[in-house]
PDB file of C-alpha atoms in Angstrom:
ATOM      1  CA  UNK A   1     115.916  53.986   2.449  1.00  0.00           C
ATOM      2  CA  UNK A   2     113.359  51.267   1.817  1.00  0.00           C
ATOM      3  CA  UNK A   3     111.852  50.841  -1.644  1.00  0.00           C
ATOM      4  CA  UNK A   4     108.310  51.599  -0.494  1.00  0.00           C
ATOM      5  CA  UNK A   5     109.357  54.983   0.880  1.00  0.00           C
ATOM      6  CA  UNK A   6     111.528  56.218  -1.982  1.00  0.00           C
ATOM      7  CA  UNK A   7     110.488  59.085  -4.205  1.00  0.00           C
ATOM      8  CA  UNK A   8     107.399  60.200  -2.311  1.00  0.00           C
ATOM      9  CA  UNK A   9     108.612  63.597  -1.203  1.00  0.00           C
ATOM     10  CA  UNK A  10     106.680  65.385  -3.978  1.00  0.00           C
ATOM     11  CA  UNK A  11     103.408  64.048  -2.587  1.00  0.00           C
ATOM     12  CA  UNK A  12     103.576  66.244   0.505  1.00  0.00           C
ATOM     13  CA  UNK A  13     100.915  68.896   0.012  1.00  0.00           C
ATOM     14  CA  UNK A  14     101.996  71.316   2.746  1.00  0.00           C
ATOM     15  CA  UNK A  15     105.722  71.477   2.043  1.00  0.00           C
ATOM     16  CA  UNK A  16     107.354  74.850   2.416  1.00  0.00           C
ATOM     17  CA  UNK A  17     104.605  76.418   4.544  1.00  0.00           C
ATOM     18  CA  UNK A  18     105.561  77.369   8.072  1.00  0.00           C
ATOM     19  CA  UNK A  19     103.587  75.892  10.962  1.00  0.00           C
ATOM     20  CA  UNK A  20     102.401  79.315  12.261  1.00  0.00           C
ATOM     21  CA  UNK A  21     100.935  80.246   8.858  1.00  0.00           C
ATOM     22  CA  UNK A  22      99.151  76.911   8.623  1.00  0.00           C
ATOM     23  CA  UNK A  23      97.659  77.328  12.072  1.00  0.00           C
ATOM     24  CA  UNK A  24      96.598  80.908  11.392  1.00  0.00           C
ATOM     25  CA  UNK A  25      94.989  79.930   8.104  1.00  0.00           C
ATOM     26  CA  UNK A  26      93.093  77.098   9.762  1.00  0.00           C
ATOM     27  CA  UNK A  27      91.852  79.321  12.572  1.00  0.00           C
ATOM     28  CA  UNK A  28      90.643  81.875  10.080  1.00  0.00           C
ATOM     29  CA  UNK A  29      88.770  79.347   7.942  1.00  0.00           C
ATOM     30  CA  UNK A  30      85.027  78.926   8.095  1.00  0.00           C
ATOM     31  CA  UNK A  31      84.208  76.878  11.215  1.00  0.00           C
ATOM     32  CA  UNK A  32      81.220  75.401   9.384  1.00  0.00           C
ATOM     33  CA  UNK A  33      83.532  73.170   7.363  1.00  0.00           C
ATOM     34  CA  UNK A  34      82.682  70.251   9.623  1.00  0.00           C
ATOM     35  CA  UNK A  35      85.450  70.345  12.197  1.00  0.00           C
ATOM     36  CA  UNK A  36      85.211  67.258  14.383  1.00  0.00           C
ATOM     37  CA  UNK A  37      86.302  69.128  17.450  1.00  0.00           C
ATOM     38  CA  UNK A  38      82.848  70.449  18.261  1.00  0.00           C
ATOM     39  CA  UNK A  39      82.105  69.438  21.814  1.00  0.00           C
ATOM     40  CA  UNK A  40      80.635  65.941  21.908  1.00  0.00           C
ATOM     41  CA  UNK A  41      80.942  65.212  18.181  1.00  0.00           C
ATOM     42  CA  UNK A  42      82.237  61.660  17.536  1.00  0.00           C
ATOM     43  CA  UNK A  43      85.375  61.179  15.464  1.00  0.00           C
ATOM     44  CA  UNK A  44      85.604  58.267  13.027  1.00  0.00           C
ATOM     45  CA  UNK A  45      89.015  58.200  11.312  1.00  0.00           C
ATOM     46  CA  UNK A  46      89.004  57.601   7.582  1.00  0.00           C
ATOM     47  CA  UNK A  47      92.735  57.340   6.894  1.00  0.00           C
ATOM     48  CA  UNK A  48      95.130  56.363   9.690  1.00  0.00           C
ATOM     49  CA  UNK A  49      98.903  56.113   9.889  1.00  0.00           C
ATOM     50  CA  UNK A  50     100.197  53.907  12.714  1.00  0.00           C
ATOM     51  CA  UNK A  51     103.913  53.639  13.440  1.00  0.00           C
ATOM     52  CA  UNK A  52     105.515  50.645  15.118  1.00  0.00           C
ATOM     53  CA  UNK A  53     102.722  48.555  13.616  1.00  0.00           C
ATOM     54  CA  UNK A  54     104.485  45.257  12.933  1.00  0.00           C
ATOM     55  CA  UNK A  55     103.619  43.731  16.309  1.00  0.00           C
ATOM     56  CA  UNK A  56     102.278  44.423  19.791  1.00  0.00           C
ATOM     57  CA  UNK A  57     100.119  47.470  20.406  1.00  0.00           C
ATOM     58  CA  UNK A  58     100.792  49.013  16.995  1.00  0.00           C
ATOM     59  CA  UNK A  59      99.565  45.927  15.162  1.00  0.00           C
ATOM     60  CA  UNK A  60      96.553  45.682  17.473  1.00  0.00           C
ATOM     61  CA  UNK A  61      95.664  49.326  16.824  1.00  0.00           C
ATOM     62  CA  UNK A  62      95.934  48.821  13.069  1.00  0.00           C
ATOM     63  CA  UNK A  63      93.640  45.794  13.245  1.00  0.00           C
ATOM     64  CA  UNK A  64      91.067  47.601  15.394  1.00  0.00           C
ATOM     65  CA  UNK A  65      91.038  50.747  13.287  1.00  0.00           C
ATOM     66  CA  UNK A  66      90.628  48.715  10.094  1.00  0.00           C
ATOM     67  CA  UNK A  67      87.845  46.697  11.699  1.00  0.00           C
ATOM     68  CA  UNK A  68      86.023  49.951  12.357  1.00  0.00           C
ATOM     69  CA  UNK A  69      86.333  51.101   8.760  1.00  0.00           C
ATOM     70  CA  UNK A  70      89.525  53.164   8.584  1.00  0.00           C
ATOM     71  CA  UNK A  71      92.043  52.723   5.800  1.00  0.00           C
ATOM     72  CA  UNK A  72      95.326  52.102   7.590  1.00  0.00           C
ATOM     73  CA  UNK A  73      98.975  52.575   6.678  1.00  0.00           C
ATOM     74  CA  UNK A  74     101.268  50.479   8.871  1.00  0.00           C
ATOM     75  CA  UNK A  75     104.835  51.700   9.361  1.00  0.00           C
ATOM     76  CA  UNK A  76     107.750  49.797  10.910  1.00  0.00           C
ATOM     77  CA  UNK A  77     111.333  48.922  10.061  1.00  0.00           C
ATOM     78  CA  UNK A  78     110.891  45.163   9.597  1.00  0.00           C
ATOM     79  CA  UNK A  79     109.124  44.452   6.324  1.00  0.00           C
ATOM     80  CA  UNK A  80     108.136  40.791   6.781  1.00  0.00           C
ATOM     81  CA  UNK A  81     106.101  41.048  10.019  1.00  0.00           C
ATOM     82  CA  UNK A  82     104.617  44.338   8.827  1.00  0.00           C
ATOM     83  CA  UNK A  83     103.364  42.789   5.607  1.00  0.00           C
ATOM     84  CA  UNK A  84     101.995  39.828   7.558  1.00  0.00           C
ATOM     85  CA  UNK A  85      99.830  42.137   9.699  1.00  0.00           C
ATOM     86  CA  UNK A  86      98.625  44.032   6.622  1.00  0.00           C
ATOM     87  CA  UNK A  87      97.753  40.757   4.881  1.00  0.00           C
ATOM     88  CA  UNK A  88      95.851  39.581   7.954  1.00  0.00           C
ATOM     89  CA  UNK A  89      93.806  42.787   7.972  1.00  0.00           C
ATOM     90  CA  UNK A  90      93.092  42.484   4.245  1.00  0.00           C
ATOM     91  CA  UNK A  91      91.961  38.875   4.709  1.00  0.00           C
ATOM     92  CA  UNK A  92      89.377  40.144   7.197  1.00  0.00           C
ATOM     93  CA  UNK A  93      88.035  42.641   4.660  1.00  0.00           C
ATOM     94  CA  UNK A  94      89.970  45.684   5.875  1.00  0.00           C
ATOM     95  CA  UNK A  95      92.165  48.087   3.940  1.00  0.00           C
ATOM     96  CA  UNK A  96      95.793  48.118   5.078  1.00  0.00           C
ATOM     97  CA  UNK A  97      99.123  48.960   3.482  1.00  0.00           C
ATOM     98  CA  UNK A  98     102.584  48.070   4.785  1.00  0.00           C
ATOM     99  CA  UNK A  99     105.242  50.779   4.564  1.00  0.00           C
ATOM    100  CA  UNK A 100     108.670  49.599   5.702  1.00  0.00           C
ATOM    101  CA  UNK A 101     110.544  52.647   6.992  1.00  0.00           C
ATOM    102  CA  UNK A 102     112.513  53.992   9.952  1.00  0.00           C
ATOM    103  CA  UNK A 103     110.801  56.782  11.894  1.00  0.00           C
ATOM    104  CA  UNK A 104     114.166  57.665  13.401  1.00  0.00           C
ATOM    105  CA  UNK A 105     115.657  58.475   9.975  1.00  0.00           C
ATOM    106  CA  UNK A 106     115.126  62.147   9.110  1.00  0.00           C
ATOM    107  CA  UNK A 107     115.573  61.444   5.408  1.00  0.00           C
ATOM    108  CA  UNK A 108     112.495  59.213   5.328  1.00  0.00           C
ATOM    109  CA  UNK A 109     109.989  61.536   7.021  1.00  0.00           C
ATOM    110  CA  UNK A 110     108.541  63.240   3.937  1.00  0.00           C
ATOM    111  CA  UNK A 111     108.577  59.975   2.000  1.00  0.00           C
ATOM    112  CA  UNK A 112     106.551  58.248   4.737  1.00  0.00           C
ATOM    113  CA  UNK A 113     103.946  61.012   4.822  1.00  0.00           C
ATOM    114  CA  UNK A 114     103.732  61.288   1.050  1.00  0.00           C
ATOM    115  CA  UNK A 115     103.468  57.554   0.452  1.00  0.00           C
ATOM    116  CA  UNK A 116     100.791  57.230   3.146  1.00  0.00           C
ATOM    117  CA  UNK A 117      98.670  59.981   1.594  1.00  0.00           C
ATOM    118  CA  UNK A 118      99.057  58.397  -1.838  1.00  0.00           C
ATOM    119  CA  UNK A 119      97.886  55.042  -0.489  1.00  0.00           C
ATOM    120  CA  UNK A 120      94.862  56.042   1.608  1.00  0.00           C
ATOM    121  CA  UNK A 121      94.233  59.744   1.050  1.00  0.00           C
ATOM    122  CA  UNK A 122      94.635  62.631   3.508  1.00  0.00           C
ATOM    123  CA  UNK A 123      95.675  61.305   6.917  1.00  0.00           C
ATOM    124  CA  UNK A 124      93.220  62.253   9.666  1.00  0.00           C
ATOM    125  CA  UNK A 125      94.639  60.011  12.409  1.00  0.00           C
ATOM    126  CA  UNK A 126      98.328  59.755  13.267  1.00  0.00           C
ATOM    127  CA  UNK A 127      99.375  57.313  15.986  1.00  0.00           C
ATOM    128  CA  UNK A 128     102.957  57.561  17.218  1.00  0.00           C
ATOM    129  CA  UNK A 129     103.491  54.085  18.637  1.00  0.00           C
ATOM    130  CA  UNK A 130     107.014  53.312  17.398  1.00  0.00           C
ATOM    131  CA  UNK A 131     109.610  53.476  20.144  1.00  0.00           C
ATOM    132  CA  UNK A 132     112.829  51.915  21.343  1.00  0.00           C
ATOM    133  CA  UNK A 133     114.124  51.077  24.804  1.00  0.00           C
ATOM    134  CA  UNK A 134     117.713  51.518  23.741  1.00  0.00           C
ATOM    135  CA  UNK A 135     120.318  49.035  24.892  1.00  0.00           C
ATOM    136  CA  UNK A 136     119.076  46.045  26.873  1.00  0.00           C
ATOM    137  CA  UNK A 137     119.473  44.960  29.614  1.00  0.00           C
ATOM    138  CA  UNK A 138     118.562  48.517  30.546  1.00  0.00           C
ATOM    139  CA  UNK A 139     121.602  50.293  32.033  1.00  0.00           C
ATOM    140  CA  UNK A 140     121.631  52.913  34.769  1.00  0.00           C
ATOM    141  CA  UNK A 141     122.244  56.443  33.517  1.00  0.00           C
ATOM    142  CA  UNK A 142     125.901  56.377  34.589  1.00  0.00           C
ATOM    143  CA  UNK A 143     126.420  53.456  32.214  1.00  0.00           C
ATOM    144  CA  UNK A 144     124.272  54.816  29.373  1.00  0.00           C
ATOM    145  CA  UNK A 145     126.299  55.805  26.324  1.00  0.00           C
ATOM    146  CA  UNK A 146     125.519  59.190  24.802  1.00  0.00           C
ATOM    147  CA  UNK A 147     124.946  57.474  21.461  1.00  0.00           C
ATOM    148  CA  UNK A 148     122.355  55.147  23.029  1.00  0.00           C
ATOM    149  CA  UNK A 149     120.503  58.070  24.603  1.00  0.00           C
ATOM    150  CA  UNK A 150     120.640  59.907  21.289  1.00  0.00           C
ATOM    151  CA  UNK A 151     119.070  56.982  19.423  1.00  0.00           C
ATOM    152  CA  UNK A 152     116.260  56.673  21.982  1.00  0.00           C
ATOM    153  CA  UNK A 153     115.470  60.376  21.682  1.00  0.00           C
ATOM    154  CA  UNK A 154     115.692  60.258  17.884  1.00  0.00           C
ATOM    155  CA  UNK A 155     113.143  57.444  17.577  1.00  0.00           C
ATOM    156  CA  UNK A 156     110.853  58.285  20.497  1.00  0.00           C
ATOM    157  CA  UNK A 157     110.791  62.099  20.327  1.00  0.00           C
ATOM    158  CA  UNK A 158     112.407  63.639  17.271  1.00  0.00           C
ATOM    159  CA  UNK A 159     110.889  61.161  14.808  1.00  0.00           C
ATOM    160  CA  UNK A 160     107.319  61.779  16.006  1.00  0.00           C
ATOM    161  CA  UNK A 161     107.990  65.534  16.026  1.00  0.00           C
ATOM    162  CA  UNK A 162     109.140  65.477  12.403  1.00  0.00           C
ATOM    163  CA  UNK A 163     106.229  63.362  11.201  1.00  0.00           C
ATOM    164  CA  UNK A 164     103.683  65.471  13.076  1.00  0.00           C
ATOM    165  CA  UNK A 165     105.231  68.618  11.621  1.00  0.00           C
ATOM    166  CA  UNK A 166     104.690  67.265   8.111  1.00  0.00           C
ATOM    167  CA  UNK A 167     101.150  65.937   8.639  1.00  0.00           C
ATOM    168  CA  UNK A 168      99.466  68.155  11.250  1.00  0.00           C
ATOM    169  CA  UNK A 169      99.543  71.301   9.133  1.00  0.00           C
ATOM    170  CA  UNK A 170      97.417  69.689   6.439  1.00  0.00           C
ATOM    171  CA  UNK A 171      95.083  68.363   9.151  1.00  0.00           C
ATOM    172  CA  UNK A 172      94.664  71.910  10.446  1.00  0.00           C
ATOM    173  CA  UNK A 173      93.853  73.264   6.996  1.00  0.00           C
ATOM    174  CA  UNK A 174      91.158  70.589   6.652  1.00  0.00           C
ATOM    175  CA  UNK A 175      90.067  71.270  10.249  1.00  0.00           C
ATOM    176  CA  UNK A 176      90.066  67.557  10.968  1.00  0.00           C
ATOM    177  CA  UNK A 177      92.604  65.343  12.685  1.00  0.00           C
ATOM    178  CA  UNK A 178      93.736  63.468  15.773  1.00  0.00           C
ATOM    179  CA  UNK A 179      97.338  62.789  16.797  1.00  0.00           C
ATOM    180  CA  UNK A 180      97.991  60.169  19.480  1.00  0.00           C
ATOM    181  CA  UNK A 181     101.347  59.849  21.241  1.00  0.00           C
ATOM    182  CA  UNK A 182     101.793  56.512  23.012  1.00  0.00           C
ATOM    183  CA  UNK A 183     103.400  57.351  26.348  1.00  0.00           C
ATOM    184  CA  UNK A 184     104.360  55.368  29.448  1.00  0.00           C
ATOM    185  CA  UNK A 185     104.167  55.659  33.217  1.00  0.00           C
ATOM    186  CA  UNK A 186     107.957  55.979  32.992  1.00  0.00           C
ATOM    187  CA  UNK A 187     107.249  59.496  31.704  1.00  0.00           C
ATOM    188  CA  UNK A 188     105.948  60.565  35.114  1.00  0.00           C
ATOM    189  CA  UNK A 189     107.722  58.138  37.480  1.00  0.00           C
ATOM    190  CA  UNK A 190     111.489  57.810  37.912  1.00  0.00           C
ATOM    191  CA  UNK A 191     112.354  54.116  37.608  1.00  0.00           C
ATOM    192  CA  UNK A 192     115.991  53.033  37.935  1.00  0.00           C
ATOM    193  CA  UNK A 193     117.381  51.917  34.558  1.00  0.00           C
ATOM    194  CA  UNK A 194     114.484  53.490  32.661  1.00  0.00           C
ATOM    195  CA  UNK A 195     116.139  56.918  32.466  1.00  0.00           C
ATOM    196  CA  UNK A 196     116.609  57.218  28.695  1.00  0.00           C
ATOM    197  CA  UNK A 197     113.218  55.761  27.826  1.00  0.00           C
ATOM    198  CA  UNK A 198     111.423  57.696  30.565  1.00  0.00           C
ATOM    199  CA  UNK A 199     113.029  60.980  29.540  1.00  0.00           C
ATOM    200  CA  UNK A 200     111.980  60.403  25.940  1.00  0.00           C
ATOM    201  CA  UNK A 201     108.369  59.722  26.905  1.00  0.00           C
ATOM    202  CA  UNK A 202     108.269  62.745  29.223  1.00  0.00           C
ATOM    203  CA  UNK A 203     109.466  64.877  26.325  1.00  0.00           C
ATOM    204  CA  UNK A 204     106.833  63.312  24.064  1.00  0.00           C
ATOM    205  CA  UNK A 205     104.112  64.155  26.603  1.00  0.00           C
ATOM    206  CA  UNK A 206     105.248  67.770  26.689  1.00  0.00           C
ATOM    207  CA  UNK A 207     105.370  67.986  22.911  1.00  0.00           C
ATOM    208  CA  UNK A 208     101.806  66.670  22.804  1.00  0.00           C
ATOM    209  CA  UNK A 209     100.616  69.395  25.186  1.00  0.00           C
ATOM    210  CA  UNK A 210     102.485  72.068  23.263  1.00  0.00           C
ATOM    211  CA  UNK A 211     101.123  70.937  19.907  1.00  0.00           C
ATOM    212  CA  UNK A 212      97.647  71.125  21.430  1.00  0.00           C
ATOM    213  CA  UNK A 213      98.218  74.653  22.739  1.00  0.00           C
ATOM    214  CA  UNK A 214      99.666  75.923  19.480  1.00  0.00           C
ATOM    215  CA  UNK A 215      96.985  74.368  17.264  1.00  0.00           C
ATOM    216  CA  UNK A 216      94.047  75.108  19.545  1.00  0.00           C
ATOM    217  CA  UNK A 217      90.956  75.938  17.518  1.00  0.00           C
ATOM    218  CA  UNK A 218      92.177  74.319  14.299  1.00  0.00           C
ATOM    219  CA  UNK A 219      90.157  71.107  14.580  1.00  0.00           C
ATOM    220  CA  UNK A 220      93.219  68.987  15.385  1.00  0.00           C
ATOM    221  CA  UNK A 221      93.353  67.191  18.749  1.00  0.00           C
ATOM    222  CA  UNK A 222      96.455  65.812  20.451  1.00  0.00           C
ATOM    223  CA  UNK A 223      96.612  63.148  23.167  1.00  0.00           C
ATOM    224  CA  UNK A 224      99.322  61.362  25.138  1.00  0.00           C
ATOM    225  CA  UNK A 225      98.096  57.903  26.110  1.00  0.00           C
ATOM    226  CA  UNK A 226      99.648  55.678  28.767  1.00  0.00           C
ATOM    227  CA  UNK A 227      98.749  52.138  27.648  1.00  0.00           C
ATOM    228  CA  UNK A 228      99.828  50.492  30.901  1.00  0.00           C
ATOM    229  CA  UNK A 229     101.928  47.342  31.129  1.00  0.00           C
ATOM    230  CA  UNK A 230     101.243  44.987  28.234  1.00  0.00           C
ATOM    231  CA  UNK A 231     102.287  41.522  27.182  1.00  0.00           C
ATOM    232  CA  UNK A 232     104.604  42.595  24.362  1.00  0.00           C
ATOM    233  CA  UNK A 233     108.081  41.764  23.137  1.00  0.00           C
ATOM    234  CA  UNK A 234     109.337  45.157  24.293  1.00  0.00           C
ATOM    235  CA  UNK A 235     108.078  44.544  27.823  1.00  0.00           C
ATOM    236  CA  UNK A 236     109.716  41.111  27.830  1.00  0.00           C
ATOM    237  CA  UNK A 237     113.021  42.645  26.733  1.00  0.00           C
ATOM    238  CA  UNK A 238     112.834  45.249  29.493  1.00  0.00           C
ATOM    239  CA  UNK A 239     111.568  42.970  32.282  1.00  0.00           C
ATOM    240  CA  UNK A 240     112.338  39.347  31.310  1.00  0.00           C
ATOM    241  CA  UNK A 241     111.019  37.862  34.566  1.00  0.00           C
ATOM    242  CA  UNK A 242     107.591  39.555  34.394  1.00  0.00           C
ATOM    243  CA  UNK A 243     104.542  37.278  34.571  1.00  0.00           C
ATOM    244  CA  UNK A 244     102.778  37.550  31.175  1.00  0.00           C
ATOM    245  CA  UNK A 245      99.450  36.597  32.744  1.00  0.00           C
ATOM    246  CA  UNK A 246      99.587  39.766  34.851  1.00  0.00           C
ATOM    247  CA  UNK A 247      99.988  41.999  31.805  1.00  0.00           C
ATOM    248  CA  UNK A 248      97.303  43.504  29.595  1.00  0.00           C
ATOM    249  CA  UNK A 249      96.542  42.085  26.159  1.00  0.00           C
ATOM    250  CA  UNK A 250      97.501  44.661  23.490  1.00  0.00           C
ATOM    251  CA  UNK A 251      94.204  43.978  21.690  1.00  0.00           C
ATOM    252  CA  UNK A 252      92.243  45.055  24.776  1.00  0.00           C
ATOM    253  CA  UNK A 253      94.360  48.187  25.142  1.00  0.00           C
ATOM    254  CA  UNK A 254      93.905  48.993  21.452  1.00  0.00           C
ATOM    255  CA  UNK A 255      90.126  48.892  21.806  1.00  0.00           C
ATOM    256  CA  UNK A 256      90.333  51.344  24.704  1.00  0.00           C
ATOM    257  CA  UNK A 257      92.551  53.721  22.745  1.00  0.00           C
ATOM    258  CA  UNK A 258      90.162  53.585  19.799  1.00  0.00           C
ATOM    259  CA  UNK A 259      87.379  54.458  22.247  1.00  0.00           C
ATOM    260  CA  UNK A 260      89.369  57.556  23.228  1.00  0.00           C
ATOM    261  CA  UNK A 261      89.888  58.489  19.582  1.00  0.00           C
ATOM    262  CA  UNK A 262      86.156  58.209  18.980  1.00  0.00           C
ATOM    263  CA  UNK A 263      85.559  60.676  21.821  1.00  0.00           C
ATOM    264  CA  UNK A 264      88.057  63.243  20.579  1.00  0.00           C
ATOM    265  CA  UNK A 265      85.279  65.828  20.525  1.00  0.00           C
ATOM    266  CA  UNK A 266      84.731  65.341  24.270  1.00  0.00           C
ATOM    267  CA  UNK A 267      88.228  64.861  25.688  1.00  0.00           C
ATOM    268  CA  UNK A 268      90.195  68.140  25.811  1.00  0.00           C
ATOM    269  CA  UNK A 269      93.066  68.304  23.358  1.00  0.00           C
ATOM    270  CA  UNK A 270      96.424  68.064  25.115  1.00  0.00           C
ATOM    271  CA  UNK A 271      95.167  65.632  27.738  1.00  0.00           C
ATOM    272  CA  UNK A 272      97.361  62.845  29.066  1.00  0.00           C
ATOM    273  CA  UNK A 273      95.134  59.846  29.668  1.00  0.00           C
ATOM    274  CA  UNK A 274      95.467  56.263  30.836  1.00  0.00           C
ATOM    275  CA  UNK A 275      94.033  53.718  28.435  1.00  0.00           C
ATOM    276  CA  UNK A 276      92.559  51.776  31.357  1.00  0.00           C
ATOM    277  CA  UNK A 277      90.217  54.701  32.076  1.00  0.00           C
ATOM    278  CA  UNK A 278      88.279  54.179  28.835  1.00  0.00           C
ATOM    279  CA  UNK A 279      85.677  51.546  28.114  1.00  0.00           C
ATOM    280  CA  UNK A 280      86.560  49.263  25.229  1.00  0.00           C
ATOM    281  CA  UNK A 281      85.019  50.295  21.917  1.00  0.00           C
ATOM    282  CA  UNK A 282      82.217  47.921  20.821  1.00  0.00           C
TER     283      UNK A 282
END
């Protein structure tokens, strides 16, 4: 457990309450409490938690959200690059906090959520960007070890599920929140050697739709977003011979995803969208 995550379990406000009771309570609350989900109402996040935020798309999303006024908690395993991104955001006048932690470690879930809330207040935007390819070069399924598949599912599916379970209930009680799952076209297309990663993203897409169905009417929206192929370290590890000039800049993709988040009142909860379909946020 990392120092920044230790001892925060007591900060979780919704501990011990089952998800159905949270959803029922939120549905029964007065709809005049300012739920963002009214059709067409813009959504401007105040406190965001972004996982996998030490580089690539996660870092770009943290920068863009901070630029637009959100207080951001950045989560990733590697402390040094994470703190560098947070310092960069702070130097530009934004509010950002680095929280070194492993989304794939069940024991850290409550500590992550509690520490984030202590740093920036109630989280109203949760972006699940952290993911792993598993072993590289990517093996075919026949050569994929069960332990490697298990780690991919733990980080890419189970980790986001646990963190959403901790945070989304409180969002529902406040009738305000957006949860974004970063997906992939490998979730809907069968690419050789992408079996473990693709299966994890397909499962994440389905979780997103199910969360949306179960929390319908609570003011919490869920989206699965396919960012497209980007010029990132992960892409280079997966496809070393790819031409970087043919890949999207993560900063451009981040602006498009933030545009989607801002239109959460218009886009139906549970939708799976391609980032390229949204205009970049100004």
